[in-house]
Amino acid sequence: MTARMPLMAANWKMHFTADEAVALVKELNKGITRFDGREVVVAPPFTALAGVASALASSPIKLAAQNCHWESQGAYTGEISPSMLRHVGCDCVIVGHSERRQYFGETDESVNRKIVALVEVDLGCIFCIGETLEERQAEKTLEVLAKQLIGGLEGLGEEQAGKLVLAYEPVWAIGTGHTASPEQAQEAHAFIRDNLVKRFDNAVANQIRILYGGSVKPDNVDELMAQPDIDGALVGGASLKADSFIRIVDFEG
Ligand code: 13P
């Protein structure tokens, strides 16, 4: 199997002023001692991107935005384009997070447009998918994941797909403290990997990293990261404090 570099990403959601975000990233920069064999990404709110980008100027920590529009410019009040994010120093953008699907009308189609736009300007993309509790209880998890994958990856070629990172975030595990068990997460990740293998060249599919997100904490990260198809974590609540995110980045495995 192709070795995939683990990626540990902090999604700060709608937390922190620009100054608070800079202070936290400075603590992370000092506190993370283990950058070998892992990539670290932080995703502050838009208003903190510029400040965090300069604080990270000579740091291996990479910068992500939490959303973008698919157009490069125009009359889209309140929106931010991929090229603007690139300009401010972002390396990648989170797309299709379930909170955006749930509260802001994000659909597979809009997610797809955003992914295509990001690939076009050569920005990385963390493409999120995941089922709700009702869908899991109705045993529709795999069906939902397959549909989100088909919709989100529409029209993407192998070369474009090879640049993506996927994130499996079961909605019922986000912010609830109910982490998916390592077996449940591995089952979903293996299904996603299988789906990618069917669709793209084997080597491409095997190089795409699949992160797990949903109540990842210092005390469950090691067992999650021990699963063969879990290539990293997308962390919400436990990334808001330096010591817990530092421990997560420092996972064993
Ligand atoms: P929590 O880690 O707070 O469950 O959030 C996960 C998440 O949504 C990351 O994008």
mmCIF file of C-alpha atoms and ligand atoms in Angstrom:
data_model
loop_
_atom_site.group_PDB
_atom_site.id
_atom_site.type_symbol
_atom_site.label_atom_id
_atom_site.label_comp_id
_atom_site.label_asym_id
_atom_site.label_seq_id
_atom_site.Cartn_x
_atom_site.Cartn_y
_atom_site.Cartn_z
ATOM 1 C CA MET A 1 0.000 0.000 0.000
ATOM 2 C CA THR A 2 1.147 3.545 -0.766
ATOM 3 C CA ALA A 3 2.304 5.375 2.366
ATOM 4 C CA ARG A 4 0.021 8.291 3.107
ATOM 5 C CA MET A 5 1.310 11.127 5.293
ATOM 6 C CA PRO A 6 -1.061 11.536 8.282
ATOM 7 C CA LEU A 7 -2.790 14.913 8.354
ATOM 8 C CA MET A 8 -4.085 16.423 11.598
ATOM 9 C CA ALA A 9 -6.379 19.379 10.991
ATOM 10 C CA ALA A 10 -7.925 21.842 13.434
ATOM 11 C CA ASN A 11 -11.293 23.265 12.394
ATOM 12 C CA TRP A 12 -11.874 26.227 14.679
ATOM 13 C CA LYS A 13 -15.349 26.861 13.209
ATOM 14 C CA MET A 14 -16.801 30.209 14.414
ATOM 15 C CA HIS A 15 -14.401 30.655 17.309
ATOM 16 C CA PHE A 16 -11.743 33.283 18.071
ATOM 17 C CA THR A 17 -11.082 36.864 17.093
ATOM 18 C CA ALA A 18 -8.052 37.437 14.886
ATOM 19 C CA ASP A 19 -5.872 38.181 17.946
ATOM 20 C CA GLU A 20 -7.045 35.081 19.801
ATOM 21 C CA ALA A 21 -6.394 32.904 16.763
ATOM 22 C CA VAL A 22 -2.867 34.281 16.378
ATOM 23 C CA ALA A 23 -2.177 33.662 20.073
ATOM 24 C CA LEU A 24 -3.359 30.040 19.787
ATOM 25 C CA VAL A 25 -1.376 29.321 16.647
ATOM 26 C CA LYS A 26 1.754 30.698 18.326
ATOM 27 C CA GLU A 27 1.188 28.285 21.216
ATOM 28 C CA LEU A 28 0.775 25.426 18.747
ATOM 29 C CA ASN A 29 3.890 26.425 16.886
ATOM 30 C CA LYS A 30 5.882 26.317 20.110
ATOM 31 C CA GLY A 31 4.179 23.287 21.601
ATOM 32 C CA ILE A 32 4.130 20.866 18.658
ATOM 33 C CA THR A 33 7.463 19.132 18.743
ATOM 34 C CA ARG A 34 6.612 16.292 16.443
ATOM 35 C CA PHE A 35 6.216 17.435 12.864
ATOM 36 C CA ASP A 36 7.975 14.428 11.390
ATOM 37 C CA GLY A 37 5.653 11.960 9.735
ATOM 38 C CA ARG A 38 2.599 14.191 10.083
ATOM 39 C CA GLU A 39 1.192 17.276 8.472
ATOM 40 C CA VAL A 40 -0.622 19.871 10.587
ATOM 41 C CA VAL A 41 -3.317 22.255 9.341
ATOM 42 C CA VAL A 42 -5.320 24.954 11.140
ATOM 43 C CA ALA A 43 -8.564 26.424 9.805
ATOM 44 C CA PRO A 44 -9.400 29.734 11.529
ATOM 45 C CA PRO A 45 -12.367 31.950 10.618
ATOM 46 C CA PHE A 46 -11.889 34.213 7.570
ATOM 47 C CA THR A 47 -11.153 37.301 9.687
ATOM 48 C CA ALA A 48 -8.137 35.596 11.282
ATOM 49 C CA LEU A 49 -6.572 34.179 8.110
ATOM 50 C CA ALA A 50 -4.223 37.078 7.360
ATOM 51 C CA GLY A 51 -2.933 37.325 10.934
ATOM 52 C CA VAL A 52 -2.488 33.587 11.304
ATOM 53 C CA ALA A 53 -0.761 33.418 7.897
ATOM 54 C CA SER A 54 1.891 35.911 9.023
ATOM 55 C CA ALA A 55 2.306 34.179 12.385
ATOM 56 C CA LEU A 56 2.933 30.937 10.460
ATOM 57 C CA ALA A 57 5.398 32.452 7.975
ATOM 58 C CA SER A 58 8.265 30.134 8.892
ATOM 59 C CA SER A 59 6.240 27.313 10.419
ATOM 60 C CA PRO A 60 5.441 23.882 8.966
ATOM 61 C CA ILE A 61 1.795 24.373 10.085
ATOM 62 C CA LYS A 62 -0.416 24.891 7.048
ATOM 63 C CA LEU A 63 -3.388 27.196 6.719
ATOM 64 C CA ALA A 64 -6.928 26.337 5.623
ATOM 65 C CA ALA A 65 -10.132 28.308 5.168
ATOM 66 C CA GLN A 66 -13.457 26.830 6.236
ATOM 67 C CA ASN A 67 -15.425 27.592 3.067
ATOM 68 C CA CYS A 68 -15.267 29.435 -0.254
ATOM 69 C CA HIS A 69 -17.356 30.430 -3.258
ATOM 70 C CA TRP A 70 -16.758 28.778 -6.631
ATOM 71 C CA GLU A 71 -16.505 31.971 -8.703
ATOM 72 C CA SER A 72 -13.228 33.864 -8.840
ATOM 73 C CA GLN A 73 -14.888 37.296 -8.409
ATOM 74 C CA GLY A 74 -18.159 39.091 -9.013
ATOM 75 C CA ALA A 75 -21.368 40.364 -7.467
ATOM 76 C CA TYR A 76 -21.667 37.773 -4.697
ATOM 77 C CA THR A 77 -22.091 39.827 -1.530
ATOM 78 C CA GLY A 78 -20.528 38.212 1.492
ATOM 79 C CA GLU A 79 -18.625 35.532 -0.411
ATOM 80 C CA ILE A 80 -14.883 34.844 -0.647
ATOM 81 C CA SER A 81 -13.216 33.337 -3.708
ATOM 82 C CA PRO A 82 -10.540 30.625 -3.933
ATOM 83 C CA SER A 83 -8.032 33.064 -5.434
ATOM 84 C CA MET A 84 -8.581 35.502 -2.536
ATOM 85 C CA LEU A 85 -7.849 32.675 -0.117
ATOM 86 C CA ARG A 86 -4.747 31.732 -2.000
ATOM 87 C CA HIS A 87 -3.618 35.325 -1.944
ATOM 88 C CA VAL A 88 -4.008 35.585 1.842
ATOM 89 C CA GLY A 89 -1.802 32.511 2.279
ATOM 90 C CA CYS A 90 -4.167 29.538 2.467
ATOM 91 C CA ASP A 91 -2.921 26.124 1.408
ATOM 92 C CA CYS A 92 -6.335 24.506 1.334
ATOM 93 C CA VAL A 93 -10.054 24.919 2.022
ATOM 94 C CA ILE A 94 -12.598 22.769 3.869
ATOM 95 C CA VAL A 95 -15.570 22.103 1.601
ATOM 96 C CA GLY A 96 -18.946 20.481 2.256
ATOM 97 C CA HIS A 97 -18.771 20.416 6.035
ATOM 98 C CA SER A 98 -22.030 19.024 7.412
ATOM 99 C CA GLU A 99 -22.712 22.266 9.285
ATOM 100 C CA ARG A 100 -22.684 24.074 5.942
ATOM 101 C CA ARG A 101 -24.898 21.407 4.389
ATOM 102 C CA GLN A 102 -27.269 21.516 7.388
ATOM 103 C CA TYR A 103 -27.530 25.260 8.077
ATOM 104 C CA PHE A 104 -26.453 27.013 4.886
ATOM 105 C CA GLY A 105 -27.992 25.000 2.081
ATOM 106 C CA GLU A 106 -24.770 23.424 0.790
ATOM 107 C CA THR A 107 -25.586 20.649 -1.696
ATOM 108 C CA ASP A 108 -23.552 18.001 -3.494
ATOM 109 C CA GLU A 109 -23.713 20.257 -6.545
ATOM 110 C CA SER A 110 -22.383 23.387 -4.823
ATOM 111 C CA VAL A 111 -19.736 21.292 -3.090
ATOM 112 C CA ASN A 112 -18.666 19.969 -6.492
ATOM 113 C CA ARG A 113 -18.399 23.457 -7.988
ATOM 114 C CA LYS A 114 -16.217 24.541 -5.079
ATOM 115 C CA ILE A 115 -13.935 21.519 -5.401
ATOM 116 C CA VAL A 116 -13.482 22.128 -9.129
ATOM 117 C CA ALA A 117 -12.767 25.835 -8.497
ATOM 118 C CA LEU A 118 -10.156 25.017 -5.850
ATOM 119 C CA VAL A 119 -8.384 22.489 -8.030
ATOM 120 C CA GLU A 120 -8.284 25.079 -10.812
ATOM 121 C CA VAL A 121 -6.322 27.566 -8.695
ATOM 122 C CA ASP A 122 -4.185 24.789 -7.269
ATOM 123 C CA LEU A 123 -5.482 25.045 -3.721
ATOM 124 C CA GLY A 124 -5.887 21.901 -1.647
ATOM 125 C CA CYS A 125 -9.313 20.805 -0.572
ATOM 126 C CA ILE A 126 -10.645 18.868 2.415
ATOM 127 C CA PHE A 127 -13.906 17.446 1.085
ATOM 128 C CA CYS A 128 -16.276 16.400 3.914
ATOM 129 C CA ILE A 129 -18.957 13.727 3.736
ATOM 130 C CA GLY A 130 -20.934 11.883 6.373
ATOM 131 C CA GLU A 131 -24.334 10.507 7.327
ATOM 132 C CA THR A 132 -26.865 11.746 9.887
ATOM 133 C CA LEU A 133 -28.056 9.643 12.817
ATOM 134 C CA GLU A 134 -31.376 8.908 11.070
ATOM 135 C CA GLU A 135 -29.532 7.732 7.970
ATOM 136 C CA ARG A 136 -27.280 5.463 10.045
ATOM 137 C CA GLN A 137 -30.236 4.037 11.960
ATOM 138 C CA ALA A 138 -32.022 3.361 8.666
ATOM 139 C CA GLU A 139 -28.858 1.512 7.513
ATOM 140 C CA LYS A 140 -28.332 4.001 4.726
ATOM 141 C CA THR A 141 -24.809 5.072 5.685
ATOM 142 C CA LEU A 142 -23.008 3.577 2.702
ATOM 143 C CA GLU A 143 -25.683 4.703 0.268
ATOM 144 C CA VAL A 144 -25.411 8.281 1.559
ATOM 145 C CA LEU A 145 -21.614 8.262 1.362
ATOM 146 C CA ALA A 146 -21.726 6.893 -2.193
ATOM 147 C CA LYS A 147 -24.162 9.616 -3.254
ATOM 148 C CA GLN A 148 -22.085 12.397 -1.675
ATOM 149 C CA LEU A 149 -18.961 11.028 -3.361
ATOM 150 C CA ILE A 150 -20.590 10.796 -6.787
ATOM 151 C CA GLY A 151 -22.011 14.319 -6.492
ATOM 152 C CA GLY A 152 -18.921 15.948 -5.048
ATOM 153 C CA LEU A 153 -16.444 14.329 -7.436
ATOM 154 C CA GLU A 154 -18.508 14.856 -10.599
ATOM 155 C CA GLY A 155 -16.316 15.575 -13.614
ATOM 156 C CA LEU A 156 -13.009 15.289 -11.761
ATOM 157 C CA GLY A 157 -10.157 13.532 -13.542
ATOM 158 C CA GLU A 158 -7.478 11.427 -11.911
ATOM 159 C CA GLU A 159 -4.966 14.231 -11.700
ATOM 160 C CA GLN A 160 -7.468 16.532 -9.979
ATOM 161 C CA ALA A 161 -8.722 13.828 -7.642
ATOM 162 C CA GLY A 162 -5.177 13.023 -6.595
ATOM 163 C CA LYS A 163 -4.934 16.467 -4.996
ATOM 164 C CA LEU A 164 -7.939 16.032 -2.718
ATOM 165 C CA VAL A 165 -8.192 15.070 0.923
ATOM 166 C CA LEU A 166 -11.462 13.502 2.054
ATOM 167 C CA ALA A 167 -12.952 13.722 5.519
ATOM 168 C CA TYR A 168 -15.489 11.250 6.835
ATOM 169 C CA GLU A 169 -17.466 13.072 9.522
ATOM 170 C CA PRO A 170 -20.555 11.248 10.757
ATOM 171 C CA VAL A 171 -22.961 14.045 11.689
ATOM 172 C CA TRP A 172 -24.047 12.225 14.867
ATOM 173 C CA ALA A 173 -20.466 12.265 16.142
ATOM 174 C CA ILE A 174 -19.796 15.978 15.590
ATOM 175 C CA GLY A 175 -19.715 17.967 18.803
ATOM 176 C CA THR A 176 -21.613 15.248 20.658
ATOM 177 C CA GLY A 177 -18.829 13.371 22.424
ATOM 178 C CA HIS A 178 -20.084 10.179 20.707
ATOM 179 C CA THR A 179 -17.074 9.249 18.588
ATOM 180 C CA ALA A 180 -17.563 6.557 15.972
ATOM 181 C CA SER A 181 -15.865 3.406 17.225
ATOM 182 C CA PRO A 182 -12.594 2.664 15.428
ATOM 183 C CA GLU A 183 -14.405 -0.240 13.700
ATOM 184 C CA GLN A 184 -17.325 1.933 12.555
ATOM 185 C CA ALA A 185 -14.926 4.578 11.256
ATOM 186 C CA GLN A 186 -12.699 2.017 9.540
ATOM 187 C CA GLU A 187 -15.715 0.425 7.838
ATOM 188 C CA ALA A 188 -16.781 3.783 6.382
ATOM 189 C CA HIS A 189 -13.216 4.698 5.388
ATOM 190 C CA ALA A 190 -12.678 1.337 3.675
ATOM 191 C CA PHE A 191 -15.940 1.837 1.782
ATOM 192 C CA ILE A 192 -14.832 5.310 0.676
ATOM 193 C CA ARG A 193 -11.430 3.953 -0.379
ATOM 194 C CA ASP A 194 -13.120 1.165 -2.342
ATOM 195 C CA ASN A 195 -15.324 3.677 -4.052
ATOM 196 C CA LEU A 196 -12.273 5.746 -5.036
ATOM 197 C CA VAL A 197 -10.479 2.644 -6.315
ATOM 198 C CA LYS A 198 -13.462 1.776 -8.532
ATOM 199 C CA ARG A 199 -13.535 5.258 -9.918
ATOM 200 C CA PHE A 200 -9.894 6.265 -10.281
ATOM 201 C CA ASP A 201 -6.603 4.628 -11.032
ATOM 202 C CA ASN A 202 -5.475 2.406 -8.140
ATOM 203 C CA ALA A 203 -2.398 4.472 -7.371
ATOM 204 C CA VAL A 204 -4.404 7.719 -7.331
ATOM 205 C CA ALA A 205 -7.135 6.254 -5.121
ATOM 206 C CA ASN A 206 -4.584 4.879 -2.695
ATOM 207 C CA GLN A 207 -2.784 8.179 -2.337
ATOM 208 C CA ILE A 208 -5.921 10.153 -1.343
ATOM 209 C CA ARG A 209 -5.981 10.718 2.402
ATOM 210 C CA ILE A 210 -9.209 10.114 4.287
ATOM 211 C CA LEU A 211 -9.503 11.944 7.617
ATOM 212 C CA TYR A 212 -11.908 11.036 10.380
ATOM 213 C CA GLY A 213 -13.835 13.805 12.157
ATOM 214 C CA GLY A 214 -16.351 13.683 15.000
ATOM 215 C CA SER A 215 -15.420 14.041 18.674
ATOM 216 C CA VAL A 216 -11.746 13.226 18.158
ATOM 217 C CA LYS A 217 -10.013 13.737 21.527
ATOM 218 C CA PRO A 218 -6.593 13.119 23.052
ATOM 219 C CA ASP A 219 -7.901 9.873 24.572
ATOM 220 C CA ASN A 220 -9.325 8.309 21.403
ATOM 221 C CA VAL A 221 -6.971 9.582 18.685
ATOM 222 C CA ASP A 222 -4.457 6.732 18.995
ATOM 223 C CA GLU A 223 -6.976 3.944 18.434
ATOM 224 C CA LEU A 224 -8.563 5.813 15.532
ATOM 225 C CA MET A 225 -5.193 6.477 13.905
ATOM 226 C CA ALA A 226 -4.298 2.788 14.251
ATOM 227 C CA GLN A 227 -6.949 1.885 11.653
ATOM 228 C CA PRO A 228 -5.493 1.165 8.217
ATOM 229 C CA ASP A 229 -7.720 3.556 6.265
ATOM 230 C CA ILE A 230 -7.761 6.444 8.740
ATOM 231 C CA ASP A 231 -5.112 8.871 7.526
ATOM 232 C CA GLY A 232 -5.693 11.741 9.898
ATOM 233 C CA ALA A 233 -8.238 13.701 11.878
ATOM 234 C CA LEU A 234 -10.396 16.780 11.417
ATOM 235 C CA VAL A 235 -10.830 18.120 14.919
ATOM 236 C CA GLY A 236 -13.376 20.649 16.171
ATOM 237 C CA GLY A 237 -13.851 21.103 19.925
ATOM 238 C CA ALA A 238 -10.573 19.494 21.000
ATOM 239 C CA SER A 239 -8.617 21.787 18.683
ATOM 240 C CA LEU A 240 -9.695 24.935 20.541
ATOM 241 C CA LYS A 241 -7.168 24.375 23.344
ATOM 242 C CA ALA A 242 -3.461 24.179 22.590
ATOM 243 C CA ASP A 243 -2.654 21.279 24.917
ATOM 244 C CA SER A 244 -5.355 18.949 23.620
ATOM 245 C CA PHE A 245 -4.620 19.616 19.940
ATOM 246 C CA ILE A 246 -0.880 19.231 20.586
ATOM 247 C CA ARG A 247 -1.586 15.798 22.127
ATOM 248 C CA ILE A 248 -3.745 14.874 19.126
ATOM 249 C CA VAL A 249 -0.973 15.838 16.695
ATOM 250 C CA ASP A 250 1.378 13.779 18.834
ATOM 251 C CA PHE A 251 -0.712 10.605 18.276
ATOM 252 C CA GLU A 252 1.024 7.269 18.571
ATOM 253 C CA GLY A 253 0.954 5.014 15.583
HETATM 254 P P1 13P B 1 -15.860 17.963 16.958
HETATM 255 O O1 13P B 1 -14.444 17.499 17.019
HETATM 256 O O2 13P B 1 -16.165 19.124 17.857
HETATM 257 O O3 13P B 1 -16.826 16.820 17.100
HETATM 258 O O4 13P B 1 -16.099 18.560 15.465
HETATM 259 C C1 13P B 1 -15.705 17.792 14.376
HETATM 260 C C2 13P B 1 -15.798 18.610 13.162
HETATM 261 O O5 13P B 1 -16.870 19.005 12.743
HETATM 262 C C3 13P B 1 -14.543 18.973 12.483
HETATM 263 O O6 13P B 1 -14.787 19.523 11.234
#
